[in-house]
Structures are given as C-alpha cells and as structure tokens.
Amino acid sequence: MRLERELEEKLVQAALEARENAYAPYSHYLVGAALLGAGGEIVTGCNVENSSYGATCCAERTAVFRAVSQGERSFLGLAVAGGLEGCAPQDYAFPCGVCRQVLSEFCGPDFPVIVAKSVSDYQVFSLGELLPDSFGGESIR
Ligand code: THU
C-alpha cells in the first residue's frame, strides 16, 4: 500500500539526511533509513560500522531498533538511501536479508519500502515482494 506522494518524499528526504550521519570508515558505503511510525513520527537510522565487521548495524535496523526502544511498534513505511561516500546515491539500495526479516517482525506484507536515489527518483516495493514466504513468530507459538 503506497503512502501519499508528499509523505513518500518527506521520508526519502529524512533518509538522505540520516545518511549523512553514517559511520562507515571500512566500506565507505553510506546508508540512511527513515521509518514512519503510526503516530506520524519519523525515526531515522544510519549504518554504524565496527572494526569487528560483524558488529556493524545496518541503517534499517538502527531505525527499527530506535523506534521500538522509543515505544513505537507500528509502522506505515520505510525509505532507504545508500551509496558510496562522496556522492549522491547512484543506485537504489535495497534492505539486506537480515533487515527484511527484522522489518517483517513488525510490518506486514503490504508495508511499503521506498528505495531512493533522490527525492524525485525512487521506487516503492512491498515488504511481501522483498521477503516472500517469510518466517514469522506464529510458527513458533
Ligand atoms: N548496509 C545497510 O546499512 N543496509 C543494508 O540493507 C545493506 C548494507 C550497510 C552495512 C555496511 O555498513 C555497509 O552498508 C556495507 O555493507
């Protein structure tokens, strides 16, 4: 389900701004994410790398974990913008598999995921398209 265009653009802008805070001295690949909470608030995240590479956290998970830790568990959409340092995003940056799984904990298959190069150049996918046949908590209850 798509958001209104104005809201999509606002989310993309927030993701682009969050990308400026990315800490990526190893990959030099900067990612920003912006999550729209059901209450209308936007919670952003960036990738935060670590010299022990496996301790790195992606931008999308940073945003989800920030939002949940602030008490929001219901989300209306996500925008992601990523690309090499020193220039604007050249390609659409898709959430990695782990981030798709984390999103699926809180968001349903219709949840819109916006992948953006700029405020005027982005694509929208549903989480169900990005993570079909997902594993969910109902399987272990
Ligand atoms: N990264 C993200 O932030 N989100 C993704 O969905 C894919 C990858 C980050 C992790 C790492 O800091 C850098 O991009 C290169 O993998």
CSV table of C-alpha atoms and ligand atoms in Angstrom, one decimal:
chain,number,residue,atom,x,y,z
A,1,MET,CA,0.0,0.0,0.0
A,2,ARG,CA,1.5,3.3,-1.1
A,3,LEU,CA,1.8,6.4,1.0
A,4,GLU,CA,0.8,9.8,-0.3
A,5,ARG,CA,3.5,11.3,-2.6
A,6,GLU,CA,4.2,14.1,-0.2
A,7,LEU,CA,4.8,11.7,2.7
A,8,GLU,CA,7.0,9.5,0.4
A,9,GLU,CA,9.1,12.5,-0.5
A,10,LYS,CA,9.4,13.5,3.2
A,11,LEU,CA,10.6,10.1,4.2
A,12,VAL,CA,13.1,10.0,1.4
A,13,GLN,CA,14.4,13.4,2.4
A,14,ALA,CA,14.8,12.1,6.0
A,15,ALA,CA,16.6,9.0,4.8
A,16,LEU,CA,19.0,11.2,2.7
A,17,GLU,CA,19.7,13.4,5.7
A,18,ALA,CA,20.2,10.4,8.0
A,19,ARG,CA,22.7,9.0,5.5
A,20,GLU,CA,24.9,12.0,6.3
A,21,ASN,CA,25.4,10.6,9.8
A,22,ALA,CA,26.5,7.1,8.6
A,23,TYR,CA,29.6,5.8,10.2
A,24,ALA,CA,31.2,3.7,7.5
A,25,PRO,CA,35.0,4.0,7.7
A,26,TYR,CA,35.5,0.4,6.4
A,27,SER,CA,33.1,0.0,3.5
A,28,HIS,CA,32.7,3.8,2.7
A,29,TYR,CA,29.1,2.8,1.8
A,30,LEU,CA,26.7,5.2,3.5
A,31,VAL,CA,23.1,4.3,4.2
A,32,GLY,CA,20.3,6.2,5.7
A,33,ALA,CA,16.8,5.0,6.6
A,34,ALA,CA,13.6,6.7,7.7
A,35,LEU,CA,10.7,4.9,9.3
A,36,LEU,CA,7.3,6.4,9.5
A,37,GLY,CA,5.6,5.5,12.8
A,38,ALA,CA,1.8,5.0,13.0
A,39,GLY,CA,1.7,8.1,15.2
A,40,GLY,CA,3.1,10.2,12.3
A,41,GLU,CA,6.7,10.5,13.7
A,42,ILE,CA,9.7,9.8,11.6
A,43,VAL,CA,12.5,7.8,13.2
A,44,THR,CA,15.8,7.7,11.3
A,45,GLY,CA,18.8,5.4,11.3
A,46,CYS,CA,22.2,5.1,9.6
A,47,ASN,CA,24.7,2.3,9.3
A,48,VAL,CA,27.1,2.1,12.1
A,49,GLU,CA,30.2,0.0,11.3
A,50,ASN,CA,32.7,-1.6,13.6
A,51,SER,CA,36.3,-2.7,13.2
A,52,SER,CA,35.0,-6.1,14.1
A,53,TYR,CA,32.9,-6.2,11.0
A,54,GLY,CA,30.1,-8.5,12.3
A,55,ALA,CA,29.3,-5.9,14.9
A,56,THR,CA,28.1,-3.5,12.2
A,57,CYS,CA,24.4,-2.5,12.3
A,58,CYS,CA,22.6,-1.5,9.1
A,59,ALA,CA,20.7,1.7,8.8
A,60,GLU,CA,17.3,0.0,8.6
A,61,ARG,CA,17.8,-2.0,11.7
A,62,THR,CA,19.2,1.1,13.5
A,63,ALA,CA,15.9,2.8,12.7
A,64,VAL,CA,13.7,-0.1,13.7
A,65,PHE,CA,15.5,-0.6,17.0
A,66,ARG,CA,15.5,3.1,17.8
A,67,ALA,CA,11.7,3.3,17.1
A,68,VAL,CA,10.9,0.2,19.1
A,69,SER,CA,13.0,1.4,22.0
A,70,GLN,CA,11.1,4.7,21.9
A,71,GLY,CA,7.8,2.8,22.3
A,72,GLU,CA,6.7,2.6,18.6
A,73,ARG,CA,5.9,-0.8,17.2
A,74,SER,CA,3.5,0.1,14.4
A,75,PHE,CA,4.9,1.5,11.1
A,76,LEU,CA,3.5,2.9,7.9
A,77,GLY,CA,6.5,3.0,5.6
A,78,LEU,CA,10.3,3.0,5.2
A,79,ALA,CA,12.6,4.9,3.0
A,80,VAL,CA,16.2,3.8,2.3
A,81,ALA,CA,19.0,5.6,0.5
A,82,GLY,CA,22.5,4.2,0.1
A,83,GLY,CA,25.6,4.7,-1.9
A,84,LEU,CA,29.3,5.2,-1.8
A,85,GLU,CA,30.7,8.1,0.1
A,86,GLY,CA,31.5,11.3,-1.7
A,87,CYS,CA,28.5,11.4,-4.0
A,88,ALA,CA,24.7,11.1,-4.1
A,89,PRO,CA,23.2,7.6,-4.3
A,90,GLN,CA,23.8,6.2,-7.8
A,91,ASP,CA,21.6,3.1,-7.4
A,92,TYR,CA,18.6,2.0,-5.4
A,93,ALA,CA,19.8,0.4,-2.2
A,94,PHE,CA,17.7,-2.5,-1.1
A,95,PRO,CA,17.5,-3.7,2.5
A,96,CYS,CA,19.6,-6.7,3.2
A,97,GLY,CA,18.0,-10.0,4.1
A,98,VAL,CA,18.5,-9.6,7.8
A,99,CYS,CA,16.9,-6.2,7.7
A,100,ARG,CA,14.0,-7.6,5.7
A,101,GLN,CA,13.5,-10.2,8.4
A,102,VAL,CA,13.6,-7.6,11.2
A,103,LEU,CA,11.1,-5.5,9.3
A,104,SER,CA,8.8,-8.5,9.0
A,105,GLU,CA,8.7,-8.8,12.8
A,106,PHE,CA,6.7,-5.5,12.9
A,107,CYS,CA,5.4,-4.9,9.4
A,108,GLY,CA,3.0,-6.9,7.2
A,109,PRO,CA,3.4,-7.9,3.5
A,110,ASP,CA,1.7,-4.6,2.3
A,111,PHE,CA,4.2,-2.4,4.1
A,112,PRO,CA,5.8,0.0,1.6
A,113,VAL,CA,9.6,0.0,1.3
A,114,ILE,CA,10.9,3.0,-0.7
A,115,VAL,CA,14.4,2.7,-2.2
A,116,ALA,CA,15.6,6.1,-3.3
A,117,LYS,CA,18.4,7.8,-5.2
A,118,SER,CA,16.8,11.2,-4.6
A,119,VAL,CA,13.6,12.9,-3.6
A,120,SER,CA,12.5,12.8,-7.3
A,121,ASP,CA,13.9,9.3,-8.1
A,122,TYR,CA,12.7,6.4,-6.1
A,123,GLN,CA,10.8,3.1,-6.3
A,124,VAL,CA,8.3,1.5,-4.0
A,125,PHE,CA,8.1,-2.2,-3.2
A,126,SER,CA,6.0,-4.0,-0.7
A,127,LEU,CA,7.7,-6.0,2.1
A,128,GLY,CA,5.9,-9.1,0.8
A,129,GLU,CA,7.7,-8.6,-2.6
A,130,LEU,CA,11.0,-8.3,-0.9
A,131,LEU,CA,10.5,-11.1,1.6
A,132,PRO,CA,8.0,-13.7,0.3
A,133,ASP,CA,7.1,-16.7,2.4
A,134,SER,CA,8.7,-15.1,5.4
A,135,PHE,CA,9.3,-16.9,8.7
A,136,GLY,CA,7.2,-15.4,11.4
A,137,GLY,CA,6.5,-15.7,15.1
A,138,GLU,CA,3.3,-17.6,14.6
A,139,SER,CA,5.4,-20.6,13.5
A,140,ILE,CA,6.9,-21.0,17.0
A,141,ARG,CA,3.9,-20.2,19.1
B,1,THU,N1,24.1,-1.7,4.9
B,1,THU,C1,23.0,-1.1,5.4
B,1,THU,O1,23.1,-0.2,6.2
B,1,THU,N2,21.8,-1.6,5.0
B,1,THU,C2,21.6,-2.6,4.2
B,1,THU,O2,20.5,-3.1,4.0
B,1,THU,C3,22.7,-3.2,3.5
B,1,THU,C4,24.1,-2.8,4.0
B,1,THU,C5,25.4,-1.2,5.3
B,1,THU,C6,26.2,-2.2,6.2
B,1,THU,C7,27.6,-1.8,5.9
B,1,THU,O3,27.9,-0.7,6.8
B,1,THU,C8,27.6,-1.2,4.5
B,1,THU,O4,26.2,-1.0,4.2
B,1,THU,C9,28.2,-2.1,3.5
B,1,THU,O5,27.7,-3.4,3.6
